[in-house]
Each structure stands twice: as C-alpha cells, then as structure tokens.
mmCIF file of C-alpha atoms in Angstrom:
data_model
loop_
_atom_site.group_PDB
_atom_site.id
_atom_site.type_symbol
_atom_site.label_atom_id
_atom_site.label_comp_id
_atom_site.label_asym_id
_atom_site.label_seq_id
_atom_site.Cartn_x
_atom_site.Cartn_y
_atom_site.Cartn_z
ATOM 1 C CA UNK A 1 20.030 11.061 5.223
ATOM 2 C CA UNK A 2 17.214 8.688 4.238
ATOM 3 C CA UNK A 3 16.073 5.963 6.598
ATOM 4 C CA UNK A 4 16.767 2.483 5.207
ATOM 5 C CA UNK A 5 14.235 -0.382 5.319
ATOM 6 C CA UNK A 6 15.001 -3.906 4.149
ATOM 7 C CA UNK A 7 11.999 -5.978 3.083
ATOM 8 C CA UNK A 8 12.395 -9.731 2.883
ATOM 9 C CA UNK A 9 10.091 -12.581 1.938
ATOM 10 C CA UNK A 10 9.567 -14.975 -0.915
ATOM 11 C CA UNK A 11 7.961 -18.063 -2.330
ATOM 12 C CA UNK A 12 4.533 -16.838 -3.393
ATOM 13 C CA UNK A 13 2.794 -13.617 -4.327
ATOM 14 C CA UNK A 14 1.093 -13.794 -0.926
ATOM 15 C CA UNK A 15 4.387 -12.842 0.714
ATOM 16 C CA UNK A 16 5.491 -10.358 -1.937
ATOM 17 C CA UNK A 17 2.461 -8.150 -2.546
ATOM 18 C CA UNK A 18 1.999 -7.053 1.097
ATOM 19 C CA UNK A 19 5.700 -6.166 1.167
ATOM 20 C CA UNK A 20 5.301 -4.066 -1.976
ATOM 21 C CA UNK A 21 2.221 -2.370 -0.493
ATOM 22 C CA UNK A 22 4.242 -1.426 2.588
ATOM 23 C CA UNK A 23 7.096 -0.251 0.355
ATOM 24 C CA UNK A 24 4.738 2.224 -1.327
ATOM 25 C CA UNK A 25 3.875 3.811 2.008
ATOM 26 C CA UNK A 26 7.450 3.895 3.288
ATOM 27 C CA UNK A 27 8.677 5.456 0.057
ATOM 28 C CA UNK A 28 6.033 8.184 0.423
ATOM 29 C CA UNK A 29 7.437 8.822 3.914
ATOM 30 C CA UNK A 30 10.994 9.266 2.604
ATOM 31 C CA UNK A 31 12.494 5.831 3.251
ATOM 32 C CA UNK A 32 15.179 4.168 1.138
ATOM 33 C CA UNK A 33 14.145 0.596 0.327
ATOM 34 C CA UNK A 34 15.903 -2.679 -0.429
ATOM 35 C CA UNK A 35 14.463 -6.144 -1.071
ATOM 36 C CA UNK A 36 16.084 -9.463 -0.117
ATOM 37 C CA UNK A 37 14.567 -12.489 -1.835
ATOM 38 C CA UNK A 38 15.265 -15.757 -3.598
ATOM 39 C CA UNK A 39 17.076 -15.572 -6.943
ATOM 40 C CA UNK A 40 14.431 -17.623 -8.735
ATOM 41 C CA UNK A 41 11.301 -16.348 -6.980
ATOM 42 C CA UNK A 42 8.772 -13.918 -8.416
ATOM 43 C CA UNK A 43 10.139 -11.293 -6.042
ATOM 44 C CA UNK A 44 13.264 -11.193 -8.227
ATOM 45 C CA UNK A 45 11.044 -9.735 -10.953
ATOM 46 C CA UNK A 46 8.427 -7.817 -8.975
ATOM 47 C CA UNK A 47 10.788 -5.866 -6.705
ATOM 48 C CA UNK A 48 12.847 -4.357 -9.569
ATOM 49 C CA UNK A 49 9.598 -3.618 -11.450
ATOM 50 C CA UNK A 50 8.612 -1.564 -8.389
ATOM 51 C CA UNK A 51 12.021 0.196 -8.570
ATOM 52 C CA UNK A 52 13.241 -1.465 -5.376
ATOM 53 C CA UNK A 53 16.893 -2.661 -5.483
ATOM 54 C CA UNK A 54 16.894 -6.450 -5.216
ATOM 55 C CA UNK A 55 19.564 -8.694 -3.674
ATOM 56 C CA UNK A 56 19.254 -12.492 -3.954
ATOM 57 C CA UNK A 57 19.866 -14.935 -1.107
ATOM 58 C CA UNK A 58 19.675 -18.711 -1.365
ATOM 59 C CA UNK A 59 17.455 -20.473 1.148
ATOM 60 C CA UNK A 60 15.285 -23.566 1.221
ATOM 61 C CA UNK A 61 13.456 -25.832 3.607
ATOM 62 C CA UNK A 62 13.778 -29.585 3.792
ATOM 63 C CA UNK A 63 11.738 -32.541 2.666
ATOM 64 C CA UNK A 64 10.480 -34.472 5.702
ATOM 65 C CA UNK A 65 10.434 -37.648 3.612
ATOM 66 C CA UNK A 66 14.151 -37.110 2.864
ATOM 67 C CA UNK A 67 15.751 -36.176 6.218
ATOM 68 C CA UNK A 68 19.183 -35.755 4.657
ATOM 69 C CA UNK A 69 17.971 -32.588 2.953
ATOM 70 C CA UNK A 70 17.907 -30.884 6.375
ATOM 71 C CA UNK A 71 21.695 -30.597 6.446
ATOM 72 C CA UNK A 72 21.893 -28.953 3.021
ATOM 73 C CA UNK A 73 19.031 -26.602 3.891
ATOM 74 C CA UNK A 74 20.708 -25.489 7.131
ATOM 75 C CA UNK A 75 24.050 -25.020 5.373
ATOM 76 C CA UNK A 76 22.408 -22.863 2.700
ATOM 77 C CA UNK A 77 20.703 -20.673 5.322
ATOM 78 C CA UNK A 78 23.931 -20.262 7.309
ATOM 79 C CA UNK A 79 25.856 -19.207 4.205
ATOM 80 C CA UNK A 80 23.130 -16.708 3.324
ATOM 81 C CA UNK A 81 23.138 -15.373 6.893
ATOM 82 C CA UNK A 82 26.864 -14.581 6.629
ATOM 83 C CA UNK A 83 26.260 -12.832 3.303
ATOM 84 C CA UNK A 84 23.270 -10.946 4.757
ATOM 85 C CA UNK A 85 25.348 -9.578 7.659
ATOM 86 C CA UNK A 86 27.807 -7.984 5.254
ATOM 87 C CA UNK A 87 24.999 -6.716 3.039
ATOM 88 C CA UNK A 88 22.943 -5.173 5.854
ATOM 89 C CA UNK A 89 26.033 -3.266 6.983
ATOM 90 C CA UNK A 90 26.691 -2.099 3.423
ATOM 91 C CA UNK A 91 23.166 -0.743 2.883
ATOM 92 C CA UNK A 92 22.981 0.723 6.386
ATOM 93 C CA UNK A 93 19.710 -0.962 7.346
ATOM 94 C CA UNK A 94 17.695 0.775 10.069
ATOM 95 C CA UNK A 95 15.018 -1.918 10.194
ATOM 96 C CA UNK A 96 14.263 -5.305 8.593
ATOM 97 C CA UNK A 97 10.679 -6.342 7.877
ATOM 98 C CA UNK A 98 10.090 -10.060 7.310
ATOM 99 C CA UNK A 99 7.048 -11.299 5.429
ATOM 100 C CA UNK A 100 7.701 -15.041 5.587
ATOM 101 C CA UNK A 101 9.181 -17.662 3.322
ATOM 102 C CA UNK A 102 12.490 -19.419 3.935
ATOM 103 C CA UNK A 103 14.540 -16.582 2.461
ATOM 104 C CA UNK A 104 13.493 -14.312 5.317
ATOM 105 C CA UNK A 105 15.202 -16.573 7.884
ATOM 106 C CA UNK A 106 18.867 -15.734 7.116
ATOM 107 C CA UNK A 107 18.122 -12.034 6.643
ATOM 108 C CA UNK A 108 16.217 -11.770 9.922
ATOM 109 C CA UNK A 109 18.890 -13.778 11.768
ATOM 110 C CA UNK A 110 21.568 -11.481 10.387
ATOM 111 C CA UNK A 111 19.606 -8.432 11.546
ATOM 112 C CA UNK A 112 19.272 -9.906 15.045
ATOM 113 C CA UNK A 113 23.027 -10.540 15.208
ATOM 114 C CA UNK A 114 23.758 -6.953 14.186
ATOM 115 C CA UNK A 115 21.197 -5.385 16.514
ATOM 116 C CA UNK A 116 19.017 -4.143 13.654
ATOM 117 C CA UNK A 117 15.349 -3.990 14.734
ATOM 118 C CA UNK A 118 13.051 -6.589 13.172
ATOM 119 C CA UNK A 119 9.338 -6.349 12.383
ATOM 120 C CA UNK A 120 7.471 -9.470 11.267
ATOM 121 C CA UNK A 121 4.253 -9.406 9.278
ATOM 122 C CA UNK A 122 2.088 -12.536 9.122
ATOM 123 C CA UNK A 123 -0.499 -12.567 6.361
ATOM 124 C CA UNK A 124 -2.371 -15.735 7.301
ATOM 125 C CA UNK A 125 -4.472 -16.845 10.241
ATOM 126 C CA UNK A 126 -1.860 -19.478 11.186
ATOM 127 C CA UNK A 127 1.727 -18.279 11.461
ATOM 128 C CA UNK A 128 4.208 -19.840 9.042
ATOM 129 C CA UNK A 129 7.413 -21.531 10.191
ATOM 130 C CA UNK A 130 9.735 -18.729 9.076
ATOM 131 C CA UNK A 131 7.683 -16.068 10.824
ATOM 132 C CA UNK A 132 7.356 -18.202 13.969
ATOM 133 C CA UNK A 133 11.130 -18.405 14.112
ATOM 134 C CA UNK A 134 11.566 -14.666 13.500
ATOM 135 C CA UNK A 135 8.840 -13.669 15.979
ATOM 136 C CA UNK A 136 10.804 -14.974 18.965
ATOM 137 C CA UNK A 137 13.273 -12.084 18.759
ATOM 138 C CA UNK A 138 11.347 -9.489 16.743
ATOM 139 C CA UNK A 139 10.653 -6.062 18.196
ATOM 140 C CA UNK A 140 7.112 -6.216 16.784
ATOM 141 C CA UNK A 141 4.863 -8.802 15.147
ATOM 142 C CA UNK A 142 2.042 -7.492 12.963
ATOM 143 C CA UNK A 143 -0.918 -9.729 12.172
ATOM 144 C CA UNK A 144 -3.757 -9.825 9.697
ATOM 145 C CA UNK A 145 -6.075 -11.809 11.978
ATOM 146 C CA UNK A 146 -6.636 -11.355 15.691
ATOM 147 C CA UNK A 147 -6.884 -15.135 16.152
ATOM 148 C CA UNK A 148 -3.187 -15.531 15.273
ATOM 149 C CA UNK A 149 -2.039 -13.947 18.529
ATOM 150 C CA UNK A 150 -1.851 -17.382 20.148
ATOM 151 C CA UNK A 151 1.029 -18.259 17.797
ATOM 152 C CA UNK A 152 3.171 -15.333 18.970
ATOM 153 C CA UNK A 153 5.597 -15.547 21.934
ATOM 154 C CA UNK A 154 4.085 -13.768 24.934
ATOM 155 C CA UNK A 155 6.800 -11.137 25.397
ATOM 156 C CA UNK A 156 6.612 -9.852 21.840
ATOM 157 C CA UNK A 157 4.864 -6.588 20.934
ATOM 158 C CA UNK A 158 1.852 -7.622 18.817
ATOM 159 C CA UNK A 159 -0.248 -5.370 16.587
ATOM 160 C CA UNK A 160 -3.210 -6.402 14.423
ATOM 161 C CA UNK A 161 -2.680 -4.207 11.369
ATOM 162 C CA UNK A 162 -4.484 -6.179 8.675
ATOM 163 C CA UNK A 163 -2.907 -7.218 5.398
ATOM 164 C CA UNK A 164 -1.544 -4.361 3.236
ATOM 165 C CA UNK A 165 -3.092 -3.918 -0.205
ATOM 166 C CA UNK A 166 -1.222 -2.291 -3.074
ATOM 167 C CA UNK A 167 -2.288 1.160 -4.198
ATOM 168 C CA UNK A 168 -2.676 -0.266 -7.717
ATOM 169 C CA UNK A 169 -5.465 -2.517 -6.476
ATOM 170 C CA UNK A 170 -7.294 0.295 -4.727
ATOM 171 C CA UNK A 171 -7.023 2.760 -7.622
ATOM 172 C CA UNK A 172 -7.800 0.409 -10.537
ATOM 173 C CA UNK A 173 -10.849 1.696 -12.442
ATOM 174 C CA UNK A 174 -13.587 -0.721 -13.517
ATOM 175 C CA UNK A 175 -14.378 0.845 -16.890
ATOM 176 C CA UNK A 176 -10.727 1.301 -17.836
ATOM 177 C CA UNK A 177 -9.993 -2.284 -16.815
ATOM 178 C CA UNK A 178 -12.872 -3.637 -18.874
ATOM 179 C CA UNK A 179 -11.698 -1.681 -21.891
ATOM 180 C CA UNK A 180 -8.198 -3.107 -21.401
ATOM 181 C CA UNK A 181 -9.478 -6.710 -21.430
ATOM 182 C CA UNK A 182 -12.220 -6.210 -24.022
ATOM 183 C CA UNK A 183 -15.070 -6.859 -21.557
ATOM 184 C CA UNK A 184 -18.331 -5.164 -22.642
ATOM 185 C CA UNK A 185 -19.735 -2.637 -20.176
ATOM 186 C CA UNK A 186 -22.942 -4.567 -19.519
ATOM 187 C CA UNK A 187 -21.405 -8.051 -19.360
ATOM 188 C CA UNK A 188 -20.935 -10.130 -16.213
ATOM 189 C CA UNK A 189 -17.283 -11.024 -15.673
ATOM 190 C CA UNK A 190 -16.234 -14.169 -13.826
ATOM 191 C CA UNK A 191 -12.598 -14.190 -12.668
ATOM 192 C CA UNK A 192 -11.075 -17.571 -11.809
ATOM 193 C CA UNK A 193 -7.631 -17.969 -10.258
ATOM 194 C CA UNK A 194 -5.816 -20.141 -7.764
ATOM 195 C CA UNK A 195 -3.066 -17.815 -6.642
ATOM 196 C CA UNK A 196 0.324 -17.431 -8.292
ATOM 197 C CA UNK A 197 0.824 -21.232 -8.424
ATOM 198 C CA UNK A 198 -2.618 -22.183 -9.751
ATOM 199 C CA UNK A 199 -5.122 -24.756 -8.428
ATOM 200 C CA UNK A 200 -5.781 -28.013 -10.260
ATOM 201 C CA UNK A 201 -9.225 -28.877 -8.874
ATOM 202 C CA UNK A 202 -10.559 -25.373 -9.484
ATOM 203 C CA UNK A 203 -9.206 -25.502 -13.027
ATOM 204 C CA UNK A 204 -10.752 -28.891 -13.712
ATOM 205 C CA UNK A 205 -14.127 -27.904 -12.262
ATOM 206 C CA UNK A 206 -14.411 -24.667 -14.235
ATOM 207 C CA UNK A 207 -13.129 -26.216 -17.473
ATOM 208 C CA UNK A 208 -15.804 -28.914 -17.164
ATOM 209 C CA UNK A 209 -18.441 -26.160 -16.944
ATOM 210 C CA UNK A 210 -17.324 -24.337 -20.094
ATOM 211 C CA UNK A 211 -20.424 -25.051 -22.164
ATOM 212 C CA UNK A 212 -22.842 -24.131 -19.361
ATOM 213 C CA UNK A 213 -20.959 -20.925 -18.611
ATOM 214 C CA UNK A 214 -20.696 -19.806 -22.218
ATOM 215 C CA UNK A 215 -24.415 -20.532 -22.691
ATOM 216 C CA UNK A 216 -24.894 -17.314 -20.676
ATOM 217 C CA UNK A 217 -24.554 -14.863 -23.562
ATOM 218 C CA UNK A 218 -23.664 -11.895 -21.359
ATOM 219 C CA UNK A 219 -20.955 -13.759 -19.406
ATOM 220 C CA UNK A 220 -17.222 -13.239 -19.938
ATOM 221 C CA UNK A 221 -14.628 -15.387 -18.173
ATOM 222 C CA UNK A 222 -11.007 -14.679 -17.294
ATOM 223 C CA UNK A 223 -9.413 -17.941 -16.167
ATOM 224 C CA UNK A 224 -5.873 -17.729 -14.759
ATOM 225 C CA UNK A 225 -4.776 -21.338 -14.549
ATOM 226 C CA UNK A 226 -1.234 -21.004 -13.224
ATOM 227 C CA UNK A 227 1.694 -21.645 -15.618
ATOM 228 C CA UNK A 228 1.978 -25.375 -14.895
ATOM 229 C CA UNK A 229 -1.721 -26.002 -15.546
ATOM 230 C CA UNK A 230 -2.083 -23.947 -18.720
ATOM 231 C CA UNK A 231 -1.512 -26.753 -21.231
ATOM 232 C CA UNK A 232 -3.928 -29.098 -19.441
ATOM 233 C CA UNK A 233 -6.611 -26.379 -19.383
ATOM 234 C CA UNK A 234 -6.089 -25.621 -23.067
ATOM 235 C CA UNK A 235 -6.586 -29.312 -23.872
ATOM 236 C CA UNK A 236 -9.675 -29.593 -21.642
ATOM 237 C CA UNK A 237 -11.357 -26.454 -22.989
ATOM 238 C CA UNK A 238 -10.589 -26.766 -26.712
ATOM 239 C CA UNK A 239 -11.756 -23.184 -27.187
ATOM 240 C CA UNK A 240 -12.823 -22.074 -30.634
ATOM 241 C CA UNK A 241 -11.849 -18.632 -31.917
ATOM 242 C CA UNK A 242 -15.373 -17.415 -31.202
ATOM 243 C CA UNK A 243 -15.298 -18.817 -27.649
ATOM 244 C CA UNK A 244 -11.986 -17.093 -26.973
ATOM 245 C CA UNK A 245 -13.690 -13.730 -27.357
ATOM 246 C CA UNK A 246 -15.554 -14.458 -24.101
ATOM 247 C CA UNK A 247 -13.316 -17.040 -22.388
ATOM 248 C CA UNK A 248 -9.811 -15.692 -21.782
ATOM 249 C CA UNK A 249 -7.445 -18.415 -20.570
ATOM 250 C CA UNK A 250 -3.924 -17.562 -19.412
ATOM 251 C CA UNK A 251 -1.222 -19.066 -17.253
ATOM 252 C CA UNK A 252 -0.443 -15.840 -15.401
ATOM 253 C CA UNK A 253 -1.878 -12.344 -15.251
ATOM 254 C CA UNK A 254 0.461 -9.476 -14.396
ATOM 255 C CA UNK A 255 -2.420 -6.973 -14.421
ATOM 256 C CA UNK A 256 -4.273 -8.431 -11.435
ATOM 257 C CA UNK A 257 -5.371 -5.038 -10.063
ATOM 258 C CA UNK A 258 -7.185 -4.439 -13.351
ATOM 259 C CA UNK A 259 -8.562 -7.983 -13.421
ATOM 260 C CA UNK A 260 -10.027 -7.495 -9.947
ATOM 261 C CA UNK A 261 -11.492 -4.115 -10.887
ATOM 262 C CA UNK A 262 -13.242 -5.629 -13.906
ATOM 263 C CA UNK A 263 -14.693 -8.649 -12.068
ATOM 264 C CA UNK A 264 -18.271 -9.188 -10.865
ATOM 265 C CA UNK A 265 -17.636 -12.592 -9.296
ATOM 266 C CA UNK A 266 -14.506 -14.523 -8.298
ATOM 267 C CA UNK A 267 -13.600 -18.170 -7.789
ATOM 268 C CA UNK A 268 -10.270 -18.488 -5.993
ATOM 269 C CA UNK A 269 -8.165 -19.991 -3.265
ATOM 270 C CA UNK A 270 -8.281 -18.291 0.140
ATOM 271 C CA UNK A 271 -4.759 -17.008 0.537
ATOM 272 C CA UNK A 272 -4.620 -13.982 2.831
ATOM 273 C CA UNK A 273 -3.383 -11.566 0.186
ATOM 274 C CA UNK A 274 -5.991 -12.651 -2.359
ATOM 275 C CA UNK A 275 -8.679 -12.210 0.305
ATOM 276 C CA UNK A 276 -7.407 -8.766 1.285
ATOM 277 C CA UNK A 277 -7.509 -7.614 -2.330
ATOM 278 C CA UNK A 278 -10.909 -9.201 -3.016
ATOM 279 C CA UNK A 279 -12.408 -7.643 0.104
ATOM 280 C CA UNK A 280 -10.829 -4.252 -0.570
ATOM 281 C CA UNK A 281 -12.777 -4.188 -3.850
ATOM 282 C CA UNK A 282 -15.891 -5.798 -2.333
ATOM 283 C CA UNK A 283 -16.082 -8.597 -4.915
ATOM 284 C CA UNK A 284 -18.429 -11.568 -4.260
ATOM 285 C CA UNK A 285 -16.396 -14.763 -4.092
ATOM 286 C CA UNK A 286 -16.551 -18.526 -4.036
ATOM 287 C CA UNK A 287 -13.523 -19.619 -2.012
ATOM 288 C CA UNK A 288 -11.817 -23.006 -2.261
ATOM 289 C CA UNK A 289 -9.125 -23.173 0.437
ATOM 290 C CA UNK A 290 -5.899 -25.015 -0.357
ATOM 291 C CA UNK A 291 -6.279 -28.133 1.811
ATOM 292 C CA UNK A 292 -2.560 -28.670 2.481
ATOM 293 C CA UNK A 293 -1.793 -25.167 3.793
ATOM 294 C CA UNK A 294 -0.056 -25.078 7.177
ATOM 295 C CA UNK A 295 -2.622 -25.607 9.916
ATOM 296 C CA UNK A 296 -5.364 -25.479 7.249
ATOM 297 C CA UNK A 297 -4.988 -21.705 7.533
ATOM 298 C CA UNK A 298 -6.784 -20.938 4.271
ATOM 299 C CA UNK A 299 -10.003 -22.360 5.696
ATOM 300 C CA UNK A 300 -9.602 -20.146 8.760
ATOM 301 C CA UNK A 301 -8.758 -17.196 6.505
ATOM 302 C CA UNK A 302 -11.926 -17.720 4.499
ATOM 303 C CA UNK A 303 -14.301 -18.283 7.390
ATOM 304 C CA UNK A 304 -14.438 -14.612 8.371
ATOM 305 C CA UNK A 305 -15.570 -13.639 4.857
ATOM 306 C CA UNK A 306 -18.119 -16.469 4.782
ATOM 307 C CA UNK A 307 -19.484 -15.405 8.182
ATOM 308 C CA UNK A 308 -19.849 -11.818 6.948
ATOM 309 C CA UNK A 309 -21.901 -12.934 3.945
ATOM 310 C CA UNK A 310 -19.305 -11.785 1.401
ATOM 311 C CA UNK A 311 -18.265 -15.271 0.254
ATOM 312 C CA UNK A 312 -19.244 -18.919 -0.104
ATOM 313 C CA UNK A 313 -16.706 -21.640 0.741
ATOM 314 C CA UNK A 314 -16.240 -25.119 -0.681
ATOM 315 C CA UNK A 315 -13.688 -27.748 0.399
ATOM 316 C CA UNK A 316 -11.213 -28.603 -2.336
ATOM 317 C CA UNK A 317 -12.493 -32.186 -2.401
ATOM 318 C CA UNK A 318 -16.006 -30.977 -3.283
ATOM 319 C CA UNK A 319 -15.191 -28.444 -5.965
ATOM 320 C CA UNK A 320 -15.850 -30.817 -8.839
ATOM 321 C CA UNK A 321 -19.253 -31.831 -7.452
ATOM 322 C CA UNK A 322 -22.805 -30.734 -8.232
ATOM 323 C CA UNK A 323 -23.095 -28.324 -5.277
ATOM 324 C CA UNK A 324 -20.189 -26.188 -6.478
ATOM 325 C CA UNK A 325 -21.559 -26.147 -10.011
ATOM 326 C CA UNK A 326 -25.003 -25.079 -8.801
ATOM 327 C CA UNK A 327 -23.613 -22.375 -6.510
ATOM 328 C CA UNK A 328 -21.464 -20.877 -9.262
ATOM 329 C CA UNK A 329 -24.251 -20.852 -11.841
ATOM 330 C CA UNK A 330 -26.701 -19.412 -9.304
ATOM 331 C CA UNK A 331 -24.384 -16.475 -8.586
ATOM 332 C CA UNK A 332 -23.667 -15.918 -12.267
ATOM 333 C CA UNK A 333 -27.432 -15.733 -12.884
ATOM 334 C CA UNK A 334 -28.383 -13.668 -9.814
ATOM 335 C CA UNK A 335 -27.088 -10.073 -9.814
ATOM 336 C CA UNK A 336 -29.150 -9.249 -6.718
ATOM 337 C CA UNK A 337 -27.354 -11.929 -4.706
ATOM 338 C CA UNK A 338 -24.004 -10.580 -5.905
ATOM 339 C CA UNK A 339 -25.027 -7.046 -4.922
ATOM 340 C CA UNK A 340 -25.871 -8.236 -1.419
ATOM 341 C CA UNK A 341 -22.542 -10.074 -1.104
ATOM 342 C CA UNK A 342 -20.672 -7.034 -2.402
ATOM 343 C CA UNK A 343 -22.278 -4.875 0.299
ATOM 344 C CA UNK A 344 -21.155 -7.380 2.940
ATOM 345 C CA UNK A 345 -17.608 -7.372 1.564
ATOM 346 C CA UNK A 346 -17.151 -3.623 1.436
ATOM 347 C CA UNK A 347 -16.778 -3.275 5.211
ATOM 348 C CA UNK A 348 -13.082 -4.177 5.090
ATOM 349 C CA UNK A 349 -10.544 -1.534 6.048
ATOM 350 C CA UNK A 350 -7.770 -3.293 4.133
ATOM 351 C CA UNK A 351 -6.921 0.006 2.465
ATOM 352 C CA UNK A 352 -5.596 1.292 5.821
ATOM 353 C CA UNK A 353 -3.447 -1.750 6.637
ATOM 354 C CA UNK A 354 -0.329 -0.502 4.829
ATOM 355 C CA UNK A 355 -0.371 2.761 6.774
ATOM 356 C CA UNK A 356 -0.855 0.932 10.075
ATOM 357 C CA UNK A 357 2.078 -1.360 9.302
ATOM 358 C CA UNK A 358 4.237 1.600 8.234
ATOM 359 C CA UNK A 359 3.429 3.301 11.555
ATOM 360 C CA UNK A 360 4.698 0.238 13.449
ATOM 361 C CA UNK A 361 7.885 0.109 11.368
ATOM 362 C CA UNK A 362 8.628 3.760 12.075
ATOM 363 C CA UNK A 363 7.961 3.308 15.802
ATOM 364 C CA UNK A 364 10.360 0.342 15.999
ATOM 365 C CA UNK A 365 13.254 1.602 13.859
ATOM 366 C CA UNK A 366 16.160 3.143 15.781
ATOM 367 C CA UNK A 367 18.120 5.971 14.182
#
C-alpha cells in the first residue's frame, strides 16, 4: 500500500513550486500525493497540472486596519479545520507537509489533532506567520537559510535542507528554450519579472529604459509584468511590431523553466523560490527586494547572493534612479562581468534540496 503525503500551502508561487519539487521526489519514491490549497489560488491550477489530486480549503488572514475581519478569518479557518480532519482520514494521510500561506493553518491543525506527523518547510530567511504557528507542534522544521533557526521553537527538530527546485528548472535546455521563444543563438537575453504577482517599480523602471535597451541590437527582452500590471506596461512601452520581435511583454509566463534557461541576465524580486531557481541555473541577477515582505526577509534572502558575487541588489525605492539604470546597462554590455557572476552563482546545491527534504519527510512519517 502506497504511503500518503499531503502537501499544503498557497498564496504565491513561492509556496507552491517548492511543494511541487518535493512532490516529484516523493512520487519517484512511491508515495501517493494530495494537495490542499485555496480554491482561487494558483495551486488550484498547478497541482492538477502536475497530476496531484487537489482539494480546496477556504482560509484567510485579517486586515489589521479592520479588526473585525479577525472574527471572520478565524471562523473560516475553524470550518476548514473540521473539513480537513474528515478529509485527512479519508485519504489516509501518513504525513502533512506545510509550505506556508494561510491555507496551511487548518490542514496542519487538523493533522495535529489526528496525530498525523507534520513537517514544515520555510522558504524565506524570516519565518512566515503560518509556518511559525505550525512549527510549534511540528515533528520537523526544514529551512532554506541557517539564519532562520532563531525563529523556530527550541524543542523542534530543525534541518537546513535548502529550497527545493523543480526538475523542470534543472533540465531545461538553453538552445531548446531559445528556439521556443524565438531568441537568436548569439543574442543576449534579459529576463525581467517580479514574481507571480508582479512588481510595479521594476516594471516602471524597465519600461522607461525601453529605447536604451533596444538600442543594443543583439539584446532581446522578456518582460513578465504580472497580470495586474500588463495594461499599464503596454501603455508605457507602446511597442511597434518591429520592437515586439525583440521585446516580449506578457502578464504571466507558464514556461518559467524555459525562460530561465534562455536568460543571460535577470532583474527580479528576491523571493526565496526565485532565488533558488536563479542560483540553480547560475544566472547573473539584479535583485530588487519587495520592501513590505515580513521582516524585510527578501533583503536578507538576497544578501547571501550579493555577498557571493552572483547578484547586485537595489532597494525598491532606488530602482527608478540613475544607479539602477547604469548597473543594468553595464551588465547588458559586459559579458565578462556576467561570466564572473555566473561562476559565483553556480556554487549552489539547490538541486539537492528536494532530496534532502524528502529524506526528512520519510524519516518523520509513521506507518
């Protein structure tokens, strides 16, 4: 009889992709998998696309400026916890792995009530609220960054596994990816993205540089604006048909492993999953941490890559200034500098993180 693992997490791709990377390893080891997520989150699409049965649970936080939303948020989580207890019994869960996001709270609480072992994985350098809550009773907490250990209750088993990267990212071929996107073999490709939700200041800064960027005849740009920012970027860029052959603008890119494989240089936020994938491919990067992340964790995330020489970091408030513009153009124009940064970024062992996390899951699960 197959062992049964329940993965839970939602909200952003940063929670989902590490879960899917772990799922790949557990499936190879003979596990049966299930995913618990929010009905309207991207996990509701990505889990079924990965052939993982998906069950929706409603959960939300509360708005501190509207204290009355706390009651409705708690009621929603309690109702989902009752549903999760029945569901975990039905699927015969042997272990629950939480990756963060509010939806993980009722599923993890249900597992605790039923005596199902819980493993928590924290992607960022500062532990999120959902994972902090789950870590108090988890059998193991797995971290991406060693510095996060201070956030974990002292009695909990802690392992620094790194952040799992999907096999698709590791196996994506540069030449095949470039052919897919119509990028010439000898061209320099700049990839711009702000995570699954986009990043307004990055979008505005890069759009303002369109003419300077396209003046580099061997430069191609893939700019992933985020769905909500797409119309504003289209208006700002006013791309001609000819310009569109070298400047690809899109709200979302569902072939990110190929986009990463094709890229020579990246401008992005510093979410943990984006960093793990960038470093796994050794791509030079200019990082612009999201300034409102919990505990400013994206700045802490990015600092390790900056210290290694694999990335340059700019505060969000400075991204539309002259220094950012000069740094981006300098890297576009200097392949030797990019080669040096790539060498610094290739020391990551992110490719092994999924196996390390799978090892912890198998050591914790009780059969």
